[in-house]
Short mmCIF file of C-alpha atoms and ligand atoms in Angstrom, two decimals:
data_model
loop_
_atom_site.label_atom_id
_atom_site.label_comp_id
_atom_site.label_asym_id
_atom_site.label_seq_id
_atom_site.Cartn_x
_atom_site.Cartn_y
_atom_site.Cartn_z
CA MET A 8 83.61 65.02 -5.17
CA SER A 9 85.97 64.32 -3.48
CA ALA A 10 89.30 62.45 -3.56
CA LEU A 11 88.95 58.64 -1.86
CA ILE A 12 92.40 58.02 -3.01
CA LYS A 13 95.18 60.38 -2.70
CA VAL A 14 98.83 59.27 -3.66
CA ASP A 15 101.23 61.97 -2.65
CA HIS A 16 105.18 61.96 -3.99
CA LEU A 17 105.30 58.21 -3.76
CA THR A 18 108.60 56.35 -4.43
CA ARG A 19 109.45 52.73 -3.93
CA ILE A 20 112.78 51.82 -4.59
CA PHE A 21 113.80 48.28 -4.21
CA ASP A 22 117.21 46.61 -3.28
CA VAL A 23 118.38 44.22 -5.80
CA SER A 24 121.94 44.07 -4.79
CA LYS A 25 123.69 40.72 -4.99
CA PRO A 26 124.26 39.13 -1.84
CA TRP A 27 126.73 40.48 0.33
CA LEU A 28 129.70 38.14 0.04
CA ASN A 29 129.40 37.84 -3.77
CA ARG A 30 129.65 41.89 -3.92
CA VAL A 31 132.51 42.11 -1.58
CA ILE A 32 134.13 39.40 -3.88
CA GLU A 33 133.17 41.06 -7.10
CA ARG A 34 133.60 44.77 -5.70
CA LEU A 35 130.19 45.34 -6.92
CA PRO A 36 128.09 48.50 -5.59
CA LYS A 37 124.65 48.21 -4.24
CA ALA A 38 122.27 48.12 -6.84
CA LEU A 39 118.75 49.86 -6.05
CA LEU A 40 116.08 49.91 -8.27
CA THR A 41 113.72 52.83 -8.67
CA ALA A 42 110.03 51.05 -9.13
CA VAL A 43 108.15 53.97 -8.67
CA SER A 44 109.40 57.69 -8.50
CA ASP A 45 107.55 60.70 -7.00
CA VAL A 46 104.09 59.71 -8.45
CA SER A 47 100.91 61.70 -7.46
CA PHE A 48 97.62 61.42 -8.43
CA GLU A 49 94.13 61.62 -7.12
CA ILE A 50 90.93 59.34 -7.58
CA GLU A 51 87.86 60.75 -7.17
CA GLU A 52 84.60 58.65 -5.43
CA ASN A 53 82.53 56.79 -8.32
CA SER A 54 85.44 56.98 -10.59
CA VAL A 55 87.85 54.77 -13.04
CA TYR A 56 91.41 55.90 -12.62
CA ALA A 57 93.87 53.92 -15.14
CA LEU A 58 97.65 53.60 -14.89
CA VAL A 59 99.06 52.52 -18.38
CA GLY A 60 102.77 52.06 -19.10
CA GLU A 61 104.97 49.22 -20.52
CA SER A 62 106.37 46.50 -18.54
CA GLY A 63 108.28 47.45 -15.50
CA SER A 64 106.90 51.20 -15.27
CA GLY A 65 105.89 50.60 -11.94
CA LYS A 66 102.11 50.18 -12.60
CA SER A 67 101.69 46.71 -10.18
CA THR A 68 104.10 48.30 -7.36
CA ILE A 69 101.71 51.39 -7.17
CA GLY A 70 98.67 49.17 -7.00
CA LYS A 71 100.13 47.06 -4.34
CA ILE A 72 101.46 49.98 -2.05
CA VAL A 73 97.64 51.66 -2.78
CA VAL A 74 96.14 48.24 -0.98
CA GLY A 75 99.01 47.75 1.19
CA LEU A 76 100.93 45.10 0.42
CA VAL A 77 103.73 46.80 -0.10
CA PRO A 78 105.41 49.92 1.93
CA PRO A 79 106.35 53.01 0.02
CA SER A 80 110.29 54.02 0.57
CA LYS A 81 108.80 57.64 0.28
CA GLY A 82 105.54 59.65 0.35
CA ALA A 83 102.62 58.75 1.49
CA VAL A 84 99.30 57.06 0.15
CA GLU A 85 95.81 57.90 2.02
CA VAL A 86 93.11 55.89 0.99
CA GLU A 87 90.10 57.45 2.83
CA GLY A 88 91.96 59.73 4.97
CA VAL A 89 93.72 57.16 6.21
CA ASP A 90 97.73 56.33 5.64
CA LEU A 91 98.01 51.98 5.65
CA ALA A 92 101.80 52.51 6.25
CA THR A 93 102.08 54.63 9.39
CA GLU A 94 98.12 54.38 10.65
CA THR A 95 98.14 53.08 14.20
CA ASP A 96 94.73 52.72 15.09
CA ALA A 97 93.89 49.27 14.15
CA ALA A 98 90.44 49.70 13.67
CA LYS A 99 90.82 52.57 11.39
CA VAL A 100 93.47 50.27 9.57
CA GLU A 101 91.05 47.28 9.71
CA ALA A 102 88.12 49.53 7.88
CA VAL A 103 90.31 50.46 5.22
CA ARG A 104 91.17 47.16 4.58
CA ALA A 105 88.15 45.90 4.33
CA ASP A 106 87.14 48.88 1.85
CA ILE A 107 89.68 47.90 -0.62
CA GLN A 108 90.19 44.61 -2.64
CA MET A 109 92.50 43.99 -5.62
CA ILE A 110 91.96 41.70 -8.60
CA PHE A 111 94.86 40.36 -10.39
CA GLN A 112 95.89 39.03 -13.69
CA ASP A 113 95.68 35.47 -13.49
CA PRO A 114 92.68 34.09 -12.31
CA TYR A 115 93.65 30.39 -11.39
CA ALA A 116 96.84 31.49 -9.59
CA SER A 117 94.90 33.84 -7.11
CA LEU A 118 92.19 30.82 -6.60
CA ASN A 119 92.96 27.97 -4.02
CA PRO A 120 92.73 24.76 -6.34
CA ARG A 121 91.21 22.48 -3.38
CA TRP A 122 88.81 24.94 -1.94
CA ARG A 123 85.21 25.13 -3.32
CA VAL A 124 84.13 27.85 -4.66
CA ARG A 125 81.32 28.65 -2.05
CA ASP A 126 84.27 29.03 0.78
CA ILE A 127 86.86 30.86 -1.43
CA ILE A 128 84.11 33.61 -1.99
CA ALA A 129 83.22 33.89 1.84
CA GLU A 130 86.50 33.64 3.15
CA PRO A 131 87.33 37.26 3.20
CA VAL A 132 84.30 37.46 5.38
CA ALA A 133 84.34 34.29 7.21
CA ALA A 134 87.90 35.19 8.06
CA LYS A 135 86.68 38.03 10.06
CA GLY A 136 83.39 35.76 11.50
CA GLY A 137 81.13 37.61 9.23
CA ASP A 138 77.64 36.31 8.48
CA THR A 139 78.44 34.25 5.25
CA LYS A 140 75.18 32.22 4.59
CA GLY A 141 73.98 32.69 1.28
CA LEU A 142 76.63 35.08 0.23
CA ALA A 143 78.89 33.33 -2.15
CA GLU A 144 75.27 32.50 -4.20
CA ARG A 145 73.76 36.18 -4.24
CA LEU A 146 77.70 36.90 -5.41
CA LEU A 147 77.91 34.00 -8.11
CA GLU A 148 74.46 35.71 -9.73
CA GLN A 149 75.73 39.29 -9.03
CA VAL A 150 78.48 38.43 -11.28
CA GLY A 151 76.65 36.51 -14.19
CA LEU A 152 77.68 32.87 -12.70
CA SER A 153 75.07 30.62 -11.20
CA ALA A 154 74.29 29.92 -7.65
CA LYS A 155 74.76 26.48 -7.76
CA ASP A 156 78.43 27.19 -9.36
CA ALA A 157 79.04 27.78 -5.19
CA ASP A 158 79.53 23.37 -4.91
CA LYS A 159 82.61 23.42 -7.74
CA TYR A 160 86.23 23.70 -7.79
CA PRO A 161 87.89 26.45 -9.60
CA HIS A 162 89.30 23.86 -11.94
CA GLU A 163 85.69 23.22 -13.30
CA PHE A 164 85.49 27.45 -15.12
CA SER A 165 86.97 28.63 -17.99
CA GLY A 166 89.17 31.37 -17.65
CA GLY A 167 86.78 34.16 -17.82
CA GLN A 168 84.48 32.37 -15.39
CA ARG A 169 87.43 32.05 -13.04
CA GLN A 170 87.86 35.73 -13.08
CA ARG A 171 84.23 36.25 -12.17
CA ILE A 172 85.17 34.25 -9.61
CA CYS A 173 87.91 36.51 -8.57
CA ILE A 174 85.28 39.69 -9.03
CA ALA A 175 82.77 37.95 -6.36
CA ARG A 176 85.07 37.40 -3.80
CA ALA A 177 86.51 41.10 -3.78
CA LEU A 178 82.95 42.27 -3.80
CA ALA A 179 82.54 39.55 -0.59
CA SER A 180 83.06 42.15 2.05
CA GLY A 181 81.13 45.26 0.70
CA PRO A 182 84.54 47.30 -0.39
CA LYS A 183 84.26 50.71 -1.66
CA ILE A 184 87.44 50.81 -3.85
CA ILE A 185 88.98 47.51 -6.22
CA VAL A 186 92.34 47.90 -7.55
CA CYS A 187 92.42 45.80 -10.69
CA ASP A 188 95.67 44.51 -12.04
CA GLU A 189 95.38 43.71 -15.71
CA PRO A 190 92.13 41.68 -14.59
CA THR A 191 91.45 40.50 -18.33
CA SER A 192 94.97 40.80 -20.51
CA ALA A 193 95.32 36.79 -19.50
CA LEU A 194 91.58 36.25 -21.39
CA ASP A 195 90.53 35.88 -24.94
CA VAL A 196 89.40 38.60 -26.32
CA SER A 197 85.96 37.64 -26.85
CA VAL A 198 86.26 37.10 -23.18
CA GLN A 199 87.77 40.55 -22.15
CA ALA A 200 84.70 42.59 -22.79
CA GLN A 201 82.28 40.77 -21.03
CA VAL A 202 84.48 40.67 -18.12
CA LEU A 203 84.85 44.81 -18.44
CA ASN A 204 81.11 44.92 -19.13
CA LEU A 205 80.51 43.38 -15.72
CA MET A 206 83.26 45.38 -14.15
CA SER A 207 81.36 48.57 -15.37
CA ASP A 208 77.76 47.42 -14.62
CA LEU A 209 79.17 46.49 -10.88
CA ARG A 210 80.54 49.76 -10.76
CA GLU A 211 77.57 51.87 -11.62
CA GLU A 212 75.14 49.37 -9.30
CA LEU A 213 77.37 49.49 -6.47
CA GLY A 214 79.12 52.71 -6.86
CA LEU A 215 82.22 51.12 -6.85
CA THR A 216 85.86 53.16 -7.34
CA TYR A 217 88.43 51.54 -9.80
CA LEU A 218 92.17 51.77 -9.62
CA PHE A 219 92.63 50.22 -13.21
CA ILE A 220 95.85 48.79 -13.88
CA SER A 221 96.63 47.84 -17.84
CA HIS A 222 99.10 48.33 -20.86
CA ASP A 223 96.20 48.04 -22.92
CA LEU A 224 95.25 51.29 -24.53
CA THR A 225 91.80 49.92 -26.02
CA VAL A 226 90.79 48.63 -22.65
CA VAL A 227 91.77 52.18 -20.82
CA HIS A 228 89.74 53.40 -23.48
CA HIS A 229 86.40 51.39 -22.36
CA MET A 230 86.95 51.65 -18.47
CA ALA A 231 88.66 54.78 -17.61
CA ASP A 232 87.61 58.46 -16.84
CA LYS A 233 90.73 59.95 -16.12
CA ILE A 234 94.37 57.88 -17.28
CA GLY A 235 97.97 58.48 -15.76
CA VAL A 236 100.80 57.51 -18.11
CA LEU A 237 103.85 55.96 -16.44
CA TYR A 238 107.09 55.96 -17.78
CA LEU A 239 110.03 54.25 -15.87
CA GLY A 240 108.31 54.89 -12.27
CA ARG A 241 107.44 58.21 -13.25
CA LEU A 242 104.02 59.60 -13.88
CA VAL A 243 104.82 61.70 -17.71
CA GLU A 244 100.89 62.71 -18.26
CA GLU A 245 97.78 62.62 -16.70
CA ALA A 246 94.62 64.35 -18.28
CA PRO A 247 90.49 62.93 -18.55
CA ARG A 248 90.06 59.87 -21.22
CA ASP A 249 88.99 62.25 -24.05
CA THR A 250 91.53 64.95 -23.47
CA LEU A 251 94.48 62.48 -23.80
CA PHE A 252 93.47 60.29 -26.64
CA ASP A 253 92.16 63.16 -28.71
CA ASP A 254 95.15 65.51 -27.82
CA PRO A 255 98.28 63.64 -26.55
CA LYS A 256 100.89 66.00 -25.43
CA HIS A 257 103.48 63.81 -23.78
CA PRO A 258 106.19 62.28 -26.47
CA TYR A 259 105.78 58.89 -24.76
CA THR A 260 101.97 58.75 -25.08
CA ARG A 261 101.97 59.73 -28.26
CA MET A 262 104.38 56.85 -29.04
CA LEU A 263 101.97 54.61 -26.97
CA PHE A 264 99.22 55.52 -29.13
CA ASP A 265 101.47 54.92 -32.35
CA ALA A 266 102.24 51.72 -30.99
CA ALA A 267 98.76 50.42 -30.76
CA PRO A 268 98.16 47.73 -33.17
CA ARG A 269 97.57 49.29 -36.72
CA MET A 270 96.93 48.38 -40.48
CA ASP A 271 98.78 48.61 -43.52
CA ALA A 272 97.24 48.97 -46.65
CA PHE A 273 96.77 45.23 -47.29
CA GLY A 274 94.89 44.86 -44.12
CA ARG A 275 97.73 43.37 -42.37
CA GLU A 276 99.12 44.15 -38.82
CA VAL A 277 102.29 46.74 -38.34
CA GLU A 278 104.49 46.90 -35.52
CA PRO A 279 106.13 50.36 -36.02
CA PRO A 280 109.80 50.41 -34.52
CA LYS A 281 110.16 51.82 -31.03
CA GLY A 282 113.49 52.02 -28.85
CA GLU A 283 114.44 49.71 -26.20
CA ILE A 284 113.19 50.59 -22.51
CA PRO A 285 116.01 51.69 -20.40
CA ASP A 286 117.56 49.59 -17.28
CA ALA A 287 115.68 50.80 -14.12
CA ILE A 288 118.72 50.41 -12.03
CA ASN A 289 120.67 53.16 -14.07
CA PRO A 290 117.98 55.61 -15.67
CA PRO A 291 118.50 58.39 -17.73
CA THR A 292 119.48 61.62 -16.72
CA GLY A 293 117.20 64.51 -16.96
CA CYS A 294 113.90 63.40 -18.69
CA ALA A 295 114.09 59.50 -18.97
CA PHE A 296 112.26 59.51 -22.13
CA HIS A 297 115.03 61.18 -23.58
CA PRO A 298 117.14 58.52 -25.29
CA ARG A 299 114.15 57.63 -27.43
CA CYS A 300 112.20 60.72 -27.62
CA PRO A 301 112.46 62.21 -31.28
CA LEU A 302 111.63 65.62 -29.67
CA ALA A 303 114.46 65.61 -27.61
CA VAL A 304 116.50 68.67 -27.00
CA GLU A 305 119.97 69.19 -25.19
CA ARG A 306 118.29 70.73 -21.91
CA CYS A 307 116.20 67.12 -22.00
CA SER A 308 119.53 65.09 -20.64
CA ARG A 309 120.22 67.32 -18.56
CA GLU A 310 117.23 68.66 -16.64
CA ARG A 311 114.05 66.43 -15.16
CA PRO A 312 111.17 67.94 -16.46
CA GLU A 313 108.48 69.25 -13.55
CA MET A 314 104.40 68.28 -13.97
CA ARG A 315 102.77 71.61 -15.43
CA GLN A 316 98.90 71.92 -15.82
CA ILE A 317 97.91 72.95 -19.23
CA GLY A 318 94.13 72.80 -19.44
CA GLN A 319 93.06 69.72 -17.97
CA THR A 320 95.94 67.66 -18.61
CA ARG A 321 99.43 67.60 -16.01
CA VAL A 322 102.28 66.68 -18.14
CA ALA A 323 106.29 66.47 -17.70
CA CYS A 324 107.97 67.45 -20.64
CA HIS A 325 109.80 70.32 -21.03
CA LEU A 326 108.05 71.08 -24.81
CA ALA A 327 105.13 70.37 -24.17
CA GLU A 328 102.21 73.21 -24.88
N1 LIG B 405 109.70 42.94 -5.19
C1 LIG B 405 110.51 43.45 -6.22
N2 LIG B 405 112.00 43.03 -5.71
C2 LIG B 405 112.59 44.07 -6.87
N3 LIG B 405 112.33 44.62 -7.77
C3 LIG B 405 110.85 44.65 -7.87
C4 LIG B 405 109.90 44.12 -7.38
N4 LIG B 405 108.72 44.16 -7.46
C5 LIG B 405 109.10 44.77 -8.60
N5 LIG B 405 110.17 45.35 -9.03
C6 LIG B 405 110.86 46.04 -10.05
O1 LIG B 405 110.18 47.17 -10.13
C7 LIG B 405 110.03 47.69 -11.58
C8 LIG B 405 108.33 47.93 -11.74
O2 LIG B 405 107.55 46.83 -11.42
P1 LIG B 405 105.80 46.37 -11.72
O3 LIG B 405 105.89 45.32 -11.27
O4 LIG B 405 105.61 47.60 -11.04
O5 LIG B 405 105.92 47.05 -13.33
P2 LIG B 405 104.46 46.54 -13.76
O6 LIG B 405 104.38 48.36 -14.82
O7 LIG B 405 103.42 46.09 -13.19
O8 LIG B 405 104.88 45.65 -15.20
P3 LIG B 405 104.66 44.46 -15.81
O9 LIG B 405 103.65 45.68 -17.03
O10 LIG B 405 105.13 43.60 -16.19
O11 LIG B 405 103.61 44.15 -14.96
C9 LIG B 405 110.54 46.37 -12.69
O12 LIG B 405 111.66 46.89 -12.84
C10 LIG B 405 110.74 45.06 -11.50
O13 LIG B 405 111.71 44.40 -12.05
S1 LIG B 406 111.59 66.61 -22.08
FE1 LIG B 406 112.29 66.09 -23.60
S2 LIG B 406 112.92 64.13 -24.13
FE2 LIG B 406 111.20 64.21 -22.31
S3 LIG B 406 109.85 64.01 -23.46
FE3 LIG B 406 109.61 66.16 -23.77
S4 LIG B 406 111.10 66.53 -25.62
FE4 LIG B 406 111.17 64.47 -24.91
MG1 LIG B 407 102.45 44.57 -13.21
#
């Protein structure tokens, strides 16, 4: 197996300063927000790599950089050996763009309400002058809907069905890689499982590779082969799924597991207390997790932990062993 996607020391900084005049009057410095910081990982062909982390940890930003919607500030992403941000050969860029598609969280916002489903699904192919005859009908059946649905409009479908339409459209150009950004978190729990099963089946049938973004560990456990845990834009731990679930090494990963819904002795859900996520504009020094970390020692606020390989796990914590 070879790596289809290589993310190499990826960093993305956003300028979130107030307008220039306000800054002058209020004597404010520029405000720079580091959404992604020095992240490296690889995704093998025909595997599912999941990124997990709390809100604001940089998951979507990484997804958008991978598909070429947002350029990196530093570092690089190679998809099939091509760096979309710097490649000058238009034919190569075009080929990679056709091989990689993205599915978003909100299946309604990403469907044009005035278009028939047939045109929505076939659009990526039609835009390139490809043959769209029978395409939407075939794809609708592949995602568990009916060929007759091609004549309908998005509002005639439920949330789960709309997400199936989004999946059909993503498949239209025959991609190899799909970046899925919280594809089921807007759906009812009962429907989530069906859509996830569909995505697993399609992966088998079509030999797809997924970058799967989620804040939900249950979903990630269901889908992923390998999992990367993000904290404030940094990768803090990465391991094959079972290794991560059996033996989480980073204190933040353990906290994520503890924060997953649990039952008390009376069958009620317990929400364990946990600290605030710090400000991404002024992140803590050293290990960014140190203000919340139950194991933090003096060194943690001073020195940023490097990624280290321990068995099959990569982890960035001074104390991990
Ligand atoms: N275009 C932008 N301009 C300024 N800041 C941005 C922009 N996009 C993202 N950010 C900031 O970057 C950080 C990471 O955002 P991102 O959307 O990648 O997080 P996320 O992990 O996907 O969160 P969520 O789980 O809420 O979707 C956040 O602090 C966010 O406010
Ligand atoms: S480096 Fe220190 S603060 Fe960071 S996770 Fe490890 S023990 Fe906690
Ligand atoms: Mg997001």
